[in-house]
Amino acid sequence: MKPDDWHLHLREGAVLNKVLDFSSKVFSRALVMPNLSNPVISPLKAMEYKKEITKRLGRNSEFTPLMTLYLTESTKPQIIKELKRGHIITAIKYYPAGATTNSTNGIKSFKTILPVLEEMAKNDIPLCIHGELPGEEYDIFDREKLFIDLVLDRIISIIPDLRITLEHITTLDAIQYIKHANKNLAATITVHHLMLNRNHMFQKGIRPHYYCLPVAKREKHRKALLQTATSGNKKFFLGTDSAPHLSRDKESDCGCAGIFSAPYALNLLAGIFEEEKKLDNLEKFVSINGATHYNLPVNTNKITLVKRDSPIKVRNHIKVNNDKVMIFGKDFDIYWEIKLPKNESF
Ligand code: NCD
Ligand code: ZN
């Protein structure tokens, strides 16, 4: 069955134009993140953003962008019923203020938003969480565990009925917490966190294109993610967190976080599952578990992956305006190829 991407940054304007095809030709649906420079904080803005995306899709495109709303401390509980009725958004996104790209309008204290979360639980609207406790005083490698212990665990104990996706998890601690939590908690895992540990960011020099948030952790965490993602456990599924940034913004004095992984995400995953001898579980991870968590039908359309005898030619970057966006995958041998319908290419 065709896969879905449960965490995707498509951006706007020129970048959106250039990156959309990579997801829309391979994935059936994607949960589109709302952290634009002017974030998607209202249903109206979500509708406008959806229109901006859909007008760029080809006439015969089978792709559906699923929209998210950016939660702020000013989001009103009353808006939730309206959202439920309008079927405008699929989930609401919780960014701790200062945790990542465009998160300044995010949440400072989870206590402020408890009434909104209560209303979401009543109306069965899922919450997606960037699970890191921001703050200079916290070691960057500990921020996911701290968020789980000090925020997530408290939210779940107050509102156990709220459906939650802990996004782009990076630690064994998160895996263990999720496995033991109630059925309403699930998690996305990215392709890059299955492939990179923290040393890769410093391999023979500093590698800005391997820097993302949450930052890659120790090898033991990567191994645990690998084992969990390929296990078929229905609480874990793919969210690529493909996050394009212009090279000049990443290769700078203060380079920003994000890895553009959409172009080879599925190809790389096929290789990973094959190596783990778990190809049978690939469909669960990319096509079934996420849809089940979001209470949506599993796709019926299909996609074909073919294993080549020699590595395929991997593109290194795409051009955007006078700059480029580097593509994740160029440092690896990729043997799996996606067979697109005749007359289609990227
Ligand atoms: C994302 C981005 O660039 O929007 N960056 C990242 O490193 N993952 C934001 C996010 O999901 O944290
Ligand atoms: Zn993201």
Short mmCIF file of C-alpha atoms and ligand atoms in Angstrom, two decimals:
data_model
loop_
_atom_site.label_atom_id
_atom_site.label_comp_id
_atom_site.label_asym_id
_atom_site.label_seq_id
_atom_site.Cartn_x
_atom_site.Cartn_y
_atom_site.Cartn_z
CA MET A 1 0.00 0.00 0.00
CA LYS A 2 1.11 3.57 -0.62
CA PRO A 3 2.89 5.13 2.37
CA ASP A 4 1.94 8.22 4.38
CA ASP A 5 4.33 10.73 5.92
CA TRP A 6 3.08 11.75 9.35
CA HIS A 7 5.43 14.72 9.78
CA LEU A 8 6.44 16.87 6.84
CA HIS A 9 7.62 20.45 6.31
CA LEU A 10 6.59 21.71 2.88
CA ARG A 11 7.27 25.43 3.49
CA GLU A 12 5.82 28.03 1.10
CA GLY A 13 6.50 29.80 -2.19
CA ALA A 14 9.62 28.85 -4.12
CA VAL A 15 10.69 26.10 -1.70
CA LEU A 16 7.22 24.52 -1.69
CA ASN A 17 7.26 24.58 -5.48
CA LYS A 18 10.49 22.63 -5.60
CA VAL A 19 9.95 20.12 -2.79
CA LEU A 20 6.29 19.13 -3.14
CA ASP A 21 6.72 16.57 -5.94
CA PHE A 22 9.15 14.48 -3.90
CA SER A 23 6.43 13.78 -1.37
CA SER A 24 3.31 13.96 -3.49
CA LYS A 25 4.46 11.39 -6.05
CA VAL A 26 5.44 8.80 -3.47
CA PHE A 27 3.24 9.34 -0.43
CA SER A 28 -0.52 9.22 -0.40
CA ARG A 29 -0.95 11.65 2.50
CA ALA A 30 1.30 13.81 4.61
CA LEU A 31 0.70 15.64 7.85
CA VAL A 32 1.93 19.11 6.98
CA MET A 33 3.64 21.06 9.75
CA PRO A 34 2.38 24.56 10.57
CA ASN A 35 5.66 26.24 11.58
CA LEU A 36 5.79 28.68 8.67
CA SER A 37 7.56 31.97 9.34
CA ASN A 38 4.03 33.27 9.83
CA PRO A 39 2.68 30.17 11.57
CA VAL A 40 -0.65 28.48 10.85
CA ILE A 41 -2.47 29.58 14.00
CA SER A 42 -6.03 29.88 12.66
CA PRO A 43 -8.38 27.58 10.73
CA LEU A 44 -8.55 30.22 7.98
CA LYS A 45 -4.77 30.22 7.59
CA ALA A 46 -4.83 26.40 7.50
CA MET A 47 -7.35 26.52 4.66
CA GLU A 48 -5.29 29.08 2.74
CA TYR A 49 -2.14 27.04 3.20
CA LYS A 50 -3.91 23.88 2.03
CA LYS A 51 -5.06 25.77 -1.07
CA GLU A 52 -1.52 26.96 -1.73
CA ILE A 53 -0.35 23.35 -1.65
CA THR A 54 -3.18 21.78 -3.66
CA LYS A 55 -2.99 24.30 -6.47
CA ARG A 56 0.57 23.14 -7.10
CA LEU A 57 -0.40 19.48 -7.34
CA GLY A 58 -0.82 17.95 -10.77
CA ARG A 59 -4.35 17.38 -12.01
CA ASN A 60 -4.16 13.62 -11.48
CA SER A 61 -2.34 13.77 -8.19
CA GLU A 62 -3.49 11.25 -5.57
CA PHE A 63 -1.80 13.18 -2.78
CA THR A 64 -3.73 14.65 0.16
CA PRO A 65 -2.08 17.21 2.42
CA LEU A 66 -3.45 16.83 5.95
CA MET A 67 -3.28 20.13 7.75
CA THR A 68 -2.20 20.98 11.29
CA LEU A 69 -2.82 23.97 13.50
CA TYR A 70 -0.04 25.63 15.48
CA LEU A 71 -0.99 25.73 19.16
CA THR A 72 -0.28 28.96 21.02
CA GLU A 73 -1.06 30.05 24.55
CA SER A 74 -3.84 32.19 23.01
CA THR A 75 -5.60 29.31 21.21
CA LYS A 76 -9.18 29.24 22.53
CA PRO A 77 -10.91 25.99 23.56
CA GLN A 78 -14.01 27.11 21.58
CA ILE A 79 -12.10 26.80 18.31
CA ILE A 80 -11.81 23.03 18.75
CA LYS A 81 -15.49 22.25 18.07
CA GLU A 82 -15.34 24.46 14.99
CA LEU A 83 -12.32 22.55 13.76
CA LYS A 84 -14.00 19.22 14.35
CA ARG A 85 -17.08 20.27 12.40
CA GLY A 86 -15.12 21.79 9.52
CA HIS A 87 -12.74 18.85 9.02
CA ILE A 88 -10.13 21.50 8.29
CA ILE A 89 -7.28 20.06 10.26
CA THR A 90 -6.13 16.57 11.21
CA ALA A 91 -4.09 17.44 14.28
CA ILE A 92 -2.84 20.29 16.44
CA LYS A 93 0.86 20.85 16.94
CA TYR A 94 2.51 21.67 20.25
CA TYR A 95 5.89 23.41 19.94
CA PRO A 96 7.54 24.25 23.25
CA ALA A 97 8.52 27.93 22.87
CA GLY A 98 12.09 28.16 21.60
CA ALA A 99 12.52 24.43 20.98
CA THR A 100 13.05 24.55 17.20
CA THR A 101 12.57 26.43 13.89
CA ASN A 102 9.81 29.09 14.15
CA SER A 103 8.71 28.08 17.62
CA THR A 104 8.76 31.48 19.31
CA ASN A 105 4.94 31.53 19.35
CA GLY A 106 4.87 28.13 21.02
CA ILE A 107 3.98 27.03 24.54
CA LYS A 108 5.84 28.32 27.59
CA SER A 109 3.83 26.45 30.21
CA PHE A 110 1.67 23.42 29.44
CA LYS A 111 -0.67 24.42 32.25
CA THR A 112 -1.94 27.37 30.18
CA ILE A 113 -3.22 25.10 27.43
CA LEU A 114 -4.84 22.37 29.53
CA PRO A 115 -8.40 23.67 28.76
CA VAL A 116 -7.67 23.41 25.01
CA LEU A 117 -6.24 19.93 25.45
CA GLU A 118 -9.34 18.86 27.42
CA GLU A 119 -11.54 20.06 24.57
CA MET A 120 -9.35 18.24 22.03
CA ALA A 121 -9.73 14.99 24.00
CA LYS A 122 -13.53 15.47 24.10
CA ASN A 123 -13.64 16.03 20.34
CA ASP A 124 -11.00 13.43 19.56
CA ILE A 125 -8.55 15.76 17.85
CA PRO A 126 -4.99 14.43 18.11
CA LEU A 127 -2.08 16.43 19.51
CA CYS A 128 1.36 16.24 17.88
CA ILE A 129 4.23 17.18 20.14
CA HIS A 130 7.77 18.34 19.54
CA GLY A 131 9.01 16.68 22.72
CA GLU A 132 12.00 18.65 23.93
CA LEU A 133 12.31 20.83 27.01
CA PRO A 134 13.98 23.98 25.73
CA GLY A 135 16.37 26.06 27.79
CA GLU A 136 20.07 26.83 27.90
CA GLU A 137 20.22 25.22 31.32
CA TYR A 138 19.31 21.79 29.91
CA ASP A 139 21.86 19.70 28.05
CA ILE A 140 20.68 19.37 24.45
CA PHE A 141 21.05 15.57 24.57
CA ASP A 142 18.76 15.33 27.62
CA ARG A 143 15.93 17.54 26.42
CA GLU A 144 13.69 14.77 25.09
CA LYS A 145 13.80 12.76 28.31
CA LEU A 146 13.26 15.91 30.38
CA PHE A 147 10.19 16.81 28.35
CA ILE A 148 8.75 13.32 28.82
CA ASP A 149 9.35 13.35 32.57
CA LEU A 150 8.32 16.93 33.30
CA VAL A 151 5.63 17.70 30.73
CA LEU A 152 4.31 14.74 28.71
CA ASP A 153 3.84 12.44 31.68
CA ARG A 154 1.87 15.13 33.47
CA ILE A 155 -0.35 15.88 30.47
CA ILE A 156 -1.14 12.19 30.06
CA SER A 157 -1.95 11.75 33.73
CA ILE A 158 -4.33 14.75 33.63
CA ILE A 159 -5.92 13.97 30.23
CA PRO A 160 -5.43 10.26 29.50
CA ASP A 161 -8.04 10.31 26.71
CA LEU A 162 -6.07 12.74 24.54
CA ARG A 163 -4.63 11.09 21.42
CA ILE A 164 -0.97 12.10 21.24
CA THR A 165 1.86 11.62 18.76
CA LEU A 166 5.28 12.19 20.24
CA GLU A 167 7.15 13.23 17.14
CA HIS A 168 10.57 12.35 15.77
CA ILE A 169 11.64 10.41 18.85
CA THR A 170 15.37 9.91 19.33
CA THR A 171 15.91 8.03 22.57
CA LEU A 172 15.53 4.65 24.17
CA ASP A 173 13.83 6.51 27.02
CA ALA A 174 11.08 7.69 24.68
CA ILE A 175 10.64 4.19 23.24
CA GLN A 176 10.26 2.65 26.67
CA TYR A 177 7.91 5.35 27.86
CA ILE A 178 5.66 4.95 24.80
CA LYS A 179 5.57 1.17 25.00
CA HIS A 180 4.33 1.36 28.59
CA ALA A 181 1.94 4.28 28.14
CA ASN A 182 -1.76 3.96 27.33
CA LYS A 183 -2.98 3.19 23.81
CA ASN A 184 -3.51 6.87 22.99
CA LEU A 185 0.20 7.59 22.82
CA ALA A 186 2.18 6.74 19.68
CA ALA A 187 5.31 8.13 18.04
CA THR A 188 6.85 8.98 14.72
CA ILE A 189 10.41 8.08 13.79
CA THR A 190 12.42 9.76 11.02
CA VAL A 191 14.65 8.06 8.47
CA HIS A 192 17.67 10.12 9.47
CA HIS A 193 17.40 9.14 13.14
CA LEU A 194 17.49 5.50 12.02
CA MET A 195 20.73 6.18 10.14
CA LEU A 196 22.66 8.76 12.12
CA ASN A 197 24.11 8.89 15.58
CA ARG A 198 25.63 12.00 17.10
CA ASN A 199 29.13 11.20 15.81
CA HIS A 200 27.93 11.59 12.23
CA MET A 201 27.54 15.33 12.82
CA PHE A 202 31.28 15.52 13.42
CA GLN A 203 32.59 12.96 10.91
CA LYS A 204 35.93 14.38 9.69
CA GLY A 205 34.56 17.88 10.29
CA ILE A 206 31.32 19.59 11.12
CA ARG A 207 28.34 18.43 9.04
CA PRO A 208 25.62 21.07 9.09
CA HIS A 209 23.36 18.95 6.88
CA TYR A 210 23.18 16.29 9.58
CA TYR A 211 22.02 18.79 12.16
CA CYS A 212 18.36 18.60 13.07
CA LEU A 213 16.20 18.82 16.15
CA PRO A 214 15.88 16.73 18.16
CA VAL A 215 19.58 16.24 17.62
CA ALA A 216 20.82 12.69 16.86
CA LYS A 217 21.84 10.82 20.02
CA ARG A 218 24.30 8.04 20.96
CA GLU A 219 24.56 4.83 18.93
CA LYS A 220 22.65 2.83 21.56
CA HIS A 221 19.64 5.08 20.96
CA ARG A 222 19.89 4.74 17.17
CA LYS A 223 20.04 0.95 17.53
CA ALA A 224 16.95 0.98 19.75
CA LEU A 225 15.09 3.14 17.21
CA LEU A 226 16.08 0.75 14.45
CA GLN A 227 14.90 -2.28 16.38
CA THR A 228 11.62 -0.57 17.29
CA ALA A 229 10.79 0.87 13.86
CA THR A 230 11.39 -2.47 12.14
CA SER A 231 9.54 -4.50 14.80
CA GLY A 232 6.07 -3.75 13.43
CA ASN A 233 4.88 -2.42 16.83
CA LYS A 234 1.78 -0.42 15.98
CA LYS A 235 2.68 2.51 18.24
CA PHE A 236 5.55 3.52 15.93
CA PHE A 237 5.38 4.82 12.37
CA LEU A 238 7.06 7.03 9.82
CA GLY A 239 7.17 10.81 10.04
CA THR A 240 10.10 11.93 7.90
CA ASP A 241 10.38 15.43 9.41
CA SER A 242 11.80 16.33 6.01
CA ALA A 243 12.73 19.97 6.65
CA PRO A 244 14.25 21.86 3.70
CA HIS A 245 16.46 24.85 4.42
CA LEU A 246 18.60 26.82 2.00
CA SER A 247 22.29 25.90 2.19
CA ARG A 248 23.26 29.44 3.15
CA ASP A 249 21.06 29.15 6.25
CA LYS A 250 22.56 25.83 7.27
CA GLU A 251 26.19 26.49 6.38
CA SER A 252 26.45 29.61 8.47
CA ASP A 253 27.84 30.97 11.70
CA CYS A 254 24.62 29.82 13.37
CA GLY A 255 23.28 27.10 11.07
CA CYS A 256 19.64 26.14 11.43
CA ALA A 257 18.22 22.70 12.19
CA GLY A 258 16.52 20.46 9.65
CA ILE A 259 17.28 17.67 7.17
CA PHE A 260 15.66 17.50 3.74
CA SER A 261 14.99 13.78 3.52
CA ALA A 262 11.82 13.46 1.44
CA PRO A 263 13.48 12.59 -1.93
CA TYR A 264 14.97 9.25 -0.82
CA ALA A 265 13.07 8.57 2.41
CA LEU A 266 11.24 5.49 1.17
CA ASN A 267 14.22 4.15 -0.82
CA LEU A 268 16.42 4.40 2.27
CA LEU A 269 13.80 2.78 4.49
CA ALA A 270 13.52 -0.21 2.16
CA GLY A 271 17.28 -0.67 2.49
CA ILE A 272 17.14 -0.34 6.27
CA PHE A 273 14.31 -2.87 6.66
CA GLU A 274 16.03 -5.24 4.26
CA GLU A 275 19.28 -5.09 6.20
CA GLU A 276 17.39 -5.81 9.42
CA LYS A 277 15.66 -8.72 7.64
CA LYS A 278 12.33 -7.08 8.41
CA LEU A 279 11.04 -6.16 4.96
CA ASP A 280 7.74 -7.81 5.93
CA ASN A 281 7.20 -5.05 8.50
CA LEU A 282 7.93 -2.11 6.17
CA GLU A 283 4.30 -1.69 5.21
CA LYS A 284 3.24 -1.53 8.86
CA PHE A 285 5.74 1.24 9.53
CA VAL A 286 5.02 3.35 6.45
CA SER A 287 1.40 2.60 5.53
CA ILE A 288 -0.62 1.02 8.33
CA ASN A 289 0.36 2.02 11.88
CA GLY A 290 0.07 5.77 11.31
CA ALA A 291 -3.34 5.60 9.65
CA THR A 292 -4.57 3.43 12.51
CA HIS A 293 -3.33 5.90 15.15
CA TYR A 294 -4.98 8.81 13.33
CA ASN A 295 -8.16 6.78 12.88
CA LEU A 296 -8.04 7.13 9.09
CA PRO A 297 -8.48 4.44 6.43
CA VAL A 298 -5.37 2.65 5.23
CA ASN A 299 -4.53 3.57 1.62
CA THR A 300 -5.69 1.20 -1.07
CA ASN A 301 -3.50 2.53 -3.89
CA LYS A 302 -0.07 1.01 -4.29
CA ILE A 303 3.52 1.88 -5.01
CA THR A 304 6.27 -0.38 -6.34
CA LEU A 305 9.80 -0.55 -4.99
CA VAL A 306 12.44 -2.36 -7.03
CA LYS A 307 15.84 -3.50 -5.82
CA ARG A 308 18.64 -2.74 -8.28
CA ASP A 309 21.91 -4.69 -8.58
CA SER A 310 23.98 -1.54 -8.29
CA PRO A 311 23.36 1.72 -6.42
CA ILE A 312 21.04 4.19 -8.11
CA LYS A 313 22.24 7.66 -9.06
CA VAL A 314 21.51 9.91 -6.11
CA ARG A 315 20.91 13.61 -6.51
CA ASN A 316 22.92 15.79 -4.24
CA HIS A 317 20.75 18.91 -4.09
CA ILE A 318 17.91 20.84 -5.64
CA LYS A 319 18.22 24.42 -6.82
CA VAL A 320 15.99 27.04 -5.25
CA ASN A 321 16.29 30.63 -6.43
CA ASN A 322 20.01 31.41 -6.35
CA ASP A 323 20.75 28.84 -3.70
CA LYS A 324 20.29 25.10 -3.14
CA VAL A 325 18.82 22.67 -0.66
CA MET A 326 20.99 19.63 0.05
CA ILE A 327 19.30 16.23 -0.12
CA PHE A 328 19.73 13.56 2.56
CA GLY A 329 20.93 10.34 0.96
CA LYS A 330 23.90 11.47 -1.08
CA ASP A 331 26.37 9.85 1.37
CA PHE A 332 24.77 6.41 1.14
CA ASP A 333 24.47 3.68 -1.46
CA ILE A 334 20.81 3.37 -2.37
CA TYR A 335 19.72 0.17 -4.11
CA TRP A 336 15.95 0.49 -3.88
CA GLU A 337 14.18 2.47 -6.53
CA ILE A 338 10.60 3.70 -6.67
CA LYS A 339 8.79 2.83 -9.87
CA LEU A 340 6.65 5.79 -10.82
CA PRO A 341 3.81 5.45 -13.32
CA LYS A 342 4.85 5.92 -16.98
CA ASN A 343 5.43 9.54 -18.01
CA GLU A 344 6.14 10.62 -14.46
CA SER A 345 9.45 11.63 -12.96
CA PHE A 346 10.67 13.83 -10.16
C1 NCD B 1 12.25 21.54 11.66
C2 NCD B 1 12.15 22.74 10.71
O1 NCD B 1 13.15 23.11 10.13
O2 NCD B 1 11.03 23.26 10.52
N1 NCD B 1 13.62 21.32 11.99
C3 NCD B 1 14.17 20.18 12.46
O3 NCD B 1 15.35 20.18 12.77
N2 NCD B 1 13.47 19.07 12.60
C4 NCD B 1 11.39 21.80 12.85
C5 NCD B 1 11.17 20.61 13.73
O4 NCD B 1 10.42 19.71 13.39
O5 NCD B 1 11.79 20.58 14.80
ZN ZN B 2 9.56 18.86 12.04
#
